[in-house]
Every structure is written in C-alpha cells, then in structure tokens.
mmCIF file of C-alpha atoms (C1' of nucleotides) in Angstrom:
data_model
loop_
_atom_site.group_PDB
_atom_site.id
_atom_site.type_symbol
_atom_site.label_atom_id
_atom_site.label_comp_id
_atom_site.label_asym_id
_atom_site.label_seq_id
_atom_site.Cartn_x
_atom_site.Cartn_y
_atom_site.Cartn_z
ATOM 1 C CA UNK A 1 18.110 7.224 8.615
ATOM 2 C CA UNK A 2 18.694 7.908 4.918
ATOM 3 C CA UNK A 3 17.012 11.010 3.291
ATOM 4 C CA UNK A 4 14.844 9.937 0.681
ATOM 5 C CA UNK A 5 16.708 10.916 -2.930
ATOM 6 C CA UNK A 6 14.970 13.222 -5.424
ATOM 7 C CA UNK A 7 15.494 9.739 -7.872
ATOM 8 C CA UNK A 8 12.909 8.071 -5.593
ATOM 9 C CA UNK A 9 10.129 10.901 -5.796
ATOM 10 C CA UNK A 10 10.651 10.110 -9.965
ATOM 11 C CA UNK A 11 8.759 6.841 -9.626
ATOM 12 C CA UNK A 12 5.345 6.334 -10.470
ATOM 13 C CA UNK A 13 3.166 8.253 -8.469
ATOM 14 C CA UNK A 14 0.957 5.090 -7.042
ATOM 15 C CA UNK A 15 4.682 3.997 -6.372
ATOM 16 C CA UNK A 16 5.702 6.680 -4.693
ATOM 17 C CA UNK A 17 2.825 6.623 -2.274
ATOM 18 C CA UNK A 18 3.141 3.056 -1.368
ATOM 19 C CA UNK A 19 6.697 3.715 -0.399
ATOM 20 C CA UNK A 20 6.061 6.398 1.522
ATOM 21 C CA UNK A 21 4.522 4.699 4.032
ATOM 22 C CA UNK A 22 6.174 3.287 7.065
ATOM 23 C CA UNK A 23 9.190 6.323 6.312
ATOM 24 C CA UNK A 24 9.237 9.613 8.557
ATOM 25 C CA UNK A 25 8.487 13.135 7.593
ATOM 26 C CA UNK A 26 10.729 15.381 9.725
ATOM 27 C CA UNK A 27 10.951 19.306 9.723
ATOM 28 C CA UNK A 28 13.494 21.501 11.374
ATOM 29 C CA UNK A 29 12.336 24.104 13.575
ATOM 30 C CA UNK A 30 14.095 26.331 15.695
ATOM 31 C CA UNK A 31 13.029 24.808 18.234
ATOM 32 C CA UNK A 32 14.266 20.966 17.051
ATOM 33 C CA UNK A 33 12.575 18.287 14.953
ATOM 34 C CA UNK A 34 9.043 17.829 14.370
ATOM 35 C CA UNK A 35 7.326 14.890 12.564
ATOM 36 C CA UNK A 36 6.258 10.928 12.598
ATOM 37 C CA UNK A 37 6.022 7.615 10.917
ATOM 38 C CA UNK A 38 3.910 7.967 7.549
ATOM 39 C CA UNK A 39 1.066 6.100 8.236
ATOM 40 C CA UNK A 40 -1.687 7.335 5.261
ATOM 41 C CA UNK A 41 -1.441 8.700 1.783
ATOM 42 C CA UNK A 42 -3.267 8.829 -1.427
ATOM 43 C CA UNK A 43 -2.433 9.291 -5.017
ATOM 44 C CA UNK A 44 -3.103 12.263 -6.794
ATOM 45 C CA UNK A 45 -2.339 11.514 -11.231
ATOM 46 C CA UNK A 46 -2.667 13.581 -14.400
ATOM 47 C CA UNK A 47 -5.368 12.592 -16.206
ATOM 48 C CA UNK A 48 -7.369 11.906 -12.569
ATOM 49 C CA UNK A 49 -10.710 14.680 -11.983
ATOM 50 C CA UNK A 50 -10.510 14.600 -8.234
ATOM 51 C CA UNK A 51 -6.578 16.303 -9.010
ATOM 52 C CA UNK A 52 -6.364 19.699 -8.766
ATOM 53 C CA UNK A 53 -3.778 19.520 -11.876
ATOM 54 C CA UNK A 54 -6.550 17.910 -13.766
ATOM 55 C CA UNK A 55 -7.260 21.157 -15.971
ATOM 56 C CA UNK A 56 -3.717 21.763 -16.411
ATOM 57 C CA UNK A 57 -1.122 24.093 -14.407
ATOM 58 C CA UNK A 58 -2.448 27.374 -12.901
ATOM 59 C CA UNK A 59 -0.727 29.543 -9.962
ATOM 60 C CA UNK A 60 -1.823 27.576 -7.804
ATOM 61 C CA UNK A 61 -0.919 24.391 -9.001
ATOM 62 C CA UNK A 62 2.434 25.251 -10.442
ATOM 63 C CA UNK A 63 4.516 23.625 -8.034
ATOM 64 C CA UNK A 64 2.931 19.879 -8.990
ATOM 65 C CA UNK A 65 4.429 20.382 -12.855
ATOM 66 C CA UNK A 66 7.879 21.005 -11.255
ATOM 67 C CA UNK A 67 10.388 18.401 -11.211
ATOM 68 C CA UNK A 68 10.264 15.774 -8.346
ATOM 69 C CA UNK A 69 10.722 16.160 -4.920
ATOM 70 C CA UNK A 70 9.238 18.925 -4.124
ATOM 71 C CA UNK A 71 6.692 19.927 -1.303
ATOM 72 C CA UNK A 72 3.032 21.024 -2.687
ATOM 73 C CA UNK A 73 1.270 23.283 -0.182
ATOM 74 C CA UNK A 74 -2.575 24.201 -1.123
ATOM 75 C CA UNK A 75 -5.391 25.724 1.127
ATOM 76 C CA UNK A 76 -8.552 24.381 1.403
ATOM 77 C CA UNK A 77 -11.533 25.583 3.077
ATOM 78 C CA UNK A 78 -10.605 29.196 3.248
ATOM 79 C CA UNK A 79 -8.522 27.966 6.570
ATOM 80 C CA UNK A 80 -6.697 24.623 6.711
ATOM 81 C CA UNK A 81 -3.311 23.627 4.555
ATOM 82 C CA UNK A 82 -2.770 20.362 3.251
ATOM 83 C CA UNK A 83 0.747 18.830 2.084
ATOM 84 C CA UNK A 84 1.769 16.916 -0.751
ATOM 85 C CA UNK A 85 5.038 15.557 -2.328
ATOM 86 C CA UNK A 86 5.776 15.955 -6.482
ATOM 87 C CA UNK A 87 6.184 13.128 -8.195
ATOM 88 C CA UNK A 88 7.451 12.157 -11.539
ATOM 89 C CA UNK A 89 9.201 14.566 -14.087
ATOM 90 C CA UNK A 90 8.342 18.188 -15.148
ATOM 91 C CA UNK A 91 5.795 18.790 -16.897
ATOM 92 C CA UNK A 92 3.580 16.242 -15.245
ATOM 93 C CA UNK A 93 1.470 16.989 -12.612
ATOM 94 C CA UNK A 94 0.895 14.561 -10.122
ATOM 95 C CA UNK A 95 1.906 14.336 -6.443
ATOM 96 C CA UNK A 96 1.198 12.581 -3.361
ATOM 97 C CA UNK A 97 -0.976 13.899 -0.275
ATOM 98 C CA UNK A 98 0.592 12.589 3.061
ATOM 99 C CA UNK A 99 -2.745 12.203 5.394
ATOM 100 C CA UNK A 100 -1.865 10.629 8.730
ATOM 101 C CA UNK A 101 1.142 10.895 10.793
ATOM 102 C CA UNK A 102 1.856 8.612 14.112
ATOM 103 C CA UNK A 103 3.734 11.382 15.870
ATOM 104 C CA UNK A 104 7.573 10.630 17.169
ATOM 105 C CA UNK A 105 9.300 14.057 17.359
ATOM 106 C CA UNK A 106 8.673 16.919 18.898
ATOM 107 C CA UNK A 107 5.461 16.178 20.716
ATOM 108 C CA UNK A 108 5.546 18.613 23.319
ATOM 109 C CA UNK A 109 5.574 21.361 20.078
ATOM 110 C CA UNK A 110 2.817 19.668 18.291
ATOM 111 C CA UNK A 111 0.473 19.509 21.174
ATOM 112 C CA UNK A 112 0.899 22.766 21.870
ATOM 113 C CA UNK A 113 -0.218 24.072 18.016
ATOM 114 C CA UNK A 114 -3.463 21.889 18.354
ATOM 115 C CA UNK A 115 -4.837 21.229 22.033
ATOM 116 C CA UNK A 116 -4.974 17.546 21.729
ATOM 117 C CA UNK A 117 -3.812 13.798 22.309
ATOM 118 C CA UNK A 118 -1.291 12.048 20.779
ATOM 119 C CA UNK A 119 -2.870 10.090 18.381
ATOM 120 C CA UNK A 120 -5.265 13.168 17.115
ATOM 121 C CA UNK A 121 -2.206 15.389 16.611
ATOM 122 C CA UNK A 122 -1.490 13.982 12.807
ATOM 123 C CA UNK A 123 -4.467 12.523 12.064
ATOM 124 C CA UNK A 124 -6.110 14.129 8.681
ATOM 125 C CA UNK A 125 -4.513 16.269 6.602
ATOM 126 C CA UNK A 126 -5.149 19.399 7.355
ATOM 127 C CA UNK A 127 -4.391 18.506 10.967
ATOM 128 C CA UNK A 128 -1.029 16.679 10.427
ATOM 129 C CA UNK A 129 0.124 20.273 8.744
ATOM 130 C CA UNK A 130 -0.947 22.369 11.457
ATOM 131 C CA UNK A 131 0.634 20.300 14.232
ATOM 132 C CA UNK A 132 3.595 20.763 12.009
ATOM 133 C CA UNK A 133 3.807 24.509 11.572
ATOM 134 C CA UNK A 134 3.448 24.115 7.719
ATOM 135 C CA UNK A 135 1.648 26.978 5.814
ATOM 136 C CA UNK A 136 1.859 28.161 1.914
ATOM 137 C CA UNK A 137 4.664 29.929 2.971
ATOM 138 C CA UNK A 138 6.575 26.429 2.291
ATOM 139 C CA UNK A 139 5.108 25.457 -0.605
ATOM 140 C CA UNK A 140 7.915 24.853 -3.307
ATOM 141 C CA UNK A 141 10.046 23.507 -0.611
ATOM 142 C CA UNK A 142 13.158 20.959 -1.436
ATOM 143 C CA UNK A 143 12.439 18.007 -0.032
ATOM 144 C CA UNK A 144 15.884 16.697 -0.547
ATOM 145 C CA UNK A 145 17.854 19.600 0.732
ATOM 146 C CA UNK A 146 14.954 21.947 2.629
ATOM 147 C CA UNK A 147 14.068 22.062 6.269
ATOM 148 C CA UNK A 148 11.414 19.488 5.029
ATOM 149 C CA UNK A 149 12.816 15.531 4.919
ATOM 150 C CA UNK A 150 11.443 12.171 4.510
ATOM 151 C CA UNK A 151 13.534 9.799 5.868
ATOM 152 C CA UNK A 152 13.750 5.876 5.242
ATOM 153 C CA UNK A 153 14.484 4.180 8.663
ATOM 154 C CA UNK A 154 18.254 1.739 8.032
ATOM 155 C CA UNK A 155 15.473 -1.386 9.703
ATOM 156 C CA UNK A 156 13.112 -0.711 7.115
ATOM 157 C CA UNK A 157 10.686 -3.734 6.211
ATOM 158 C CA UNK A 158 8.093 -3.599 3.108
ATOM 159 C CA UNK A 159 5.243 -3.334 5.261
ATOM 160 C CA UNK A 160 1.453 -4.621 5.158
ATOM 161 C CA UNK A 161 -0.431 -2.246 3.314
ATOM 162 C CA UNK A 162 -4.297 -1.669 3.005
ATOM 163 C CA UNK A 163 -5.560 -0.515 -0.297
ATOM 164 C CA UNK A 164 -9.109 2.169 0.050
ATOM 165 C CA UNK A 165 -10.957 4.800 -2.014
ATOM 166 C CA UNK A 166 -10.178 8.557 -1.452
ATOM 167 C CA UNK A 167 -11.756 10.129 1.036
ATOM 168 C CA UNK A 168 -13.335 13.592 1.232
ATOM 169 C CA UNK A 169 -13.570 13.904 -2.988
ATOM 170 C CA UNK A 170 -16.349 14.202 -5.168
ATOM 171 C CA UNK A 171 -15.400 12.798 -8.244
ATOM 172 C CA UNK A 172 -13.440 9.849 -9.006
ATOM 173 C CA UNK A 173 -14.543 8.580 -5.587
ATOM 174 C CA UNK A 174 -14.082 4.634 -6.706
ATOM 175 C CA UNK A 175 -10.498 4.725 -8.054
ATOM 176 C CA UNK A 176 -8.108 2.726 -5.245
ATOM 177 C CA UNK A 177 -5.998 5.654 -4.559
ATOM 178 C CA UNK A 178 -5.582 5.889 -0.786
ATOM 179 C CA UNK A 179 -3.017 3.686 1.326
ATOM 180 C CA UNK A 180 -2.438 3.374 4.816
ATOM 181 C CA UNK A 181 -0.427 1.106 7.220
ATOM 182 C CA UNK A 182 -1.936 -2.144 8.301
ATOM 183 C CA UNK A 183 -1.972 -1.856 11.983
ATOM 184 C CA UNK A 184 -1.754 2.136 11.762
ATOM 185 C CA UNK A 185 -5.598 2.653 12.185
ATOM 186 C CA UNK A 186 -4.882 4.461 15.515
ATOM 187 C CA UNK A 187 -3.476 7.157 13.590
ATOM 188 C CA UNK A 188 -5.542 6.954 10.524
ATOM 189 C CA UNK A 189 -8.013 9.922 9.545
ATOM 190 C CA UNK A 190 -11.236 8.691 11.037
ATOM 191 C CA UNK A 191 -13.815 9.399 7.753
ATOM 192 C CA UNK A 192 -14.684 5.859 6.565
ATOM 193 C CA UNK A 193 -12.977 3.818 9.213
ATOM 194 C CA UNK A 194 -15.966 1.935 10.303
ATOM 195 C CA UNK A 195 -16.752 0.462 6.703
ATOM 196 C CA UNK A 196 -13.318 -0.341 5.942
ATOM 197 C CA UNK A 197 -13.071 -2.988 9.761
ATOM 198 C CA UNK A 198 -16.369 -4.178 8.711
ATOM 199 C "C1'" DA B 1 -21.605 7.485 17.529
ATOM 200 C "C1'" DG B 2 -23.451 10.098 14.174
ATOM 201 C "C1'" DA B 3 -25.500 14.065 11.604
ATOM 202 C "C1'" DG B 4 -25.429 18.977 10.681
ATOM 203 C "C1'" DC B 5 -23.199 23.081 9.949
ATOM 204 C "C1'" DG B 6 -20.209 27.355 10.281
ATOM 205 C "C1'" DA B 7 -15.734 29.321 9.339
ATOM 206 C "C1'" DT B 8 -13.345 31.263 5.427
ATOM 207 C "C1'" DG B 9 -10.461 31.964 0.830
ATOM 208 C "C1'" DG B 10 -9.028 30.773 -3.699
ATOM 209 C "C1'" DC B 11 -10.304 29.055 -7.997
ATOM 210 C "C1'" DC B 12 -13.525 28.123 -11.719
ATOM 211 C "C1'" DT B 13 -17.742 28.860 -14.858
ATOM 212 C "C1'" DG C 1 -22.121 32.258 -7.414
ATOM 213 C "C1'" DG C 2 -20.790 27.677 -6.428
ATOM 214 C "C1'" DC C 3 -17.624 24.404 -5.275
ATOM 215 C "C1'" DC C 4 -14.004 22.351 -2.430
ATOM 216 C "C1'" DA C 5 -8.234 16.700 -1.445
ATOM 217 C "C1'" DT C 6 -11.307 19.991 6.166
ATOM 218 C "C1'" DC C 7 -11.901 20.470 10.984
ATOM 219 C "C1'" DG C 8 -14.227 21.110 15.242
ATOM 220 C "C1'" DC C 9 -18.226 22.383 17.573
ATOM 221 C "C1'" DT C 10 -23.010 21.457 18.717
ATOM 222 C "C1'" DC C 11 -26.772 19.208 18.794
ATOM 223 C "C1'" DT C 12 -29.582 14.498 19.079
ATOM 224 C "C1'" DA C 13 -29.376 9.684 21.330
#
DNA sequence: AGAGCGATGGCCT
DNA sequence: GGCCATCGCTCTA
C-alpha cells in the first residue's frame, strides 16, 4: 500500500474527506499494527460554526492551523478522544474527523481495549480512538512519517459514496458534511442510520 | 428499538 | 455556569 503524501492532505478539505474513504488508517504499536478500512468521515472548514477553529486558533486548536498532514487529537466529554487529519495550508484551520473504521489489523488488541464485537470496535469516533490506543498524547502527530499512517490500497477503486448531515452538532446541522462508504453501514456510527435507509 | 441520563474536563461568555 | 464533533448503561416496551 502507498502512504498517503502530505501533498494529498493539501487538497480541499471536502476533498480530502471523500478520498479518505475506502483507504486504511494503521498505527504501530509495540505490539504490531492496529487499524481498518475508512469507512465514515465528515468535514470540518474555516468559516463553518460547528468547527472548533471557527473563533480562530487557541491551545487547543493549534494543531488544525498547522500545515497539512497532521493528526488533530481533542477531548470531548471530559472522557472520550476523537481524531482528525489537517488539511490545507497553515494558517487555515480545517481538518477532517475520521468516524467509523471496519477493523482489519490487530483485532485481538482492539477487542481487548473495548469489550466488544467486531463491527462495534470502530464504530463512532470516540470509539474508533479508543480501540486504537490514541489519546492527546498524539495529537500533533506526522501522519506521513509518525507511527500514525493512512494508506491507499495499490487495487484502489473510486468508490460509491453516500453524502449526510453531521451528526452529534448543534449548529450548522444542515450543511452536507459527513461521508461514508456505500455498503459500509455495518460499520457506520449508528446515530441517524434509520432515517438515512428510509 | 428507543429515550433518558450520568460520567467528566476543557473551553468560552 | 453552560455548553459540547460521545459512549454505555438503564430503564420502558
């Protein structure tokens, strides 16, 4: 597989989060590879409320103004993580959140950081990270030279995508920002499912 | 199958 | 003090 250049992270964010899907997000542990087929994302821009870059860099949100390329790490709820990947150049801060994995590496370690079956081991953000073993402690990352990968498969096809609102925001909650694989709804976080098959 | 809610911390007004 | 880009448990059916 070919690791995913810090050129491609450049592209428009909406871009960026379309081709994302259908590649693999693999980490190196100690104890081998983790990580899965990227089967859900959404778009996160500059001049968007729901963004957490939306009033302009803090501490927190440094790592989003960086250059491209690099892994975002935030904390929400006081106890889960959630990842995301920079986009475009410095200076602008928007990134992609990866939502839903379909696990393929390193099952046996991910089932034993959450107690549960296969296709709830990635499936939601928060969960995908701690099945992972990612914490704030790897926020700022390198994705192209890092532990942290994402990986375009030498078969890969454009696939079928299917075009949603966000989920689990309060403002901007109409804008077509989330994308997942059509076909991938096994894997998919479950919020919303039901109206999207109706 | 769906609604309600507690846990828990950082950021913002 | 209030709000969250969440999850998982506990009720009700």
């Amino acid at each position: 597989m070919l690791r995913l250049p810090r050129k491609f992270y450049e592209q428009s964010t909406v871009e960026v989060a379309c081709q994302l899907l259908g590649c693999y997000l693999i980490i190196e542990t100690k104890n081998g590879q983790v990580g899965g087929k990227i089967v859900e994302t959404e778009a996160y821009l500059a001049d968007d409320p729901a963004s957490q870059s939306f009033r302009g860099p803090t501490n927190r949100t440094l790592v989003m103004f960086g250059p491209a390329g690099y892994l975002y790490v935030y904390m929400t709820y006081g106890m889960h993580f959630c990842i995301n990947v920079v986009t475009r150049n410095e200076g602008v801060g928007e990134a992609v959140l990866i939502r839903a994995l379909e696990p393929t590496l390193g099952i046996e370690q991910m089932k034993k950081r959450r107690n549960k079956e296969i296709t709830d081991l990635c499936r939601g953000p928060a969960k995908l990270t701690q099945a992972l073993g990612l914490t704030l402690a790897d926020n700022g990352t390198d994705l192209i030279e890092g532990k942290v990968g994402i990986y375009k498969p030498e078969d890969y096809q454009i696939p079928e995508i299917v075009i949603t609102p966000r989920i689990g925001i309060s403002k901007a909650t109409d804008a077509p920002l989330r994308f997942f694989l059509k076909g991938g709804e096994q894997y998919v976080s479950q919020l919303r499912m039901q109206r999207m098959e109706r």
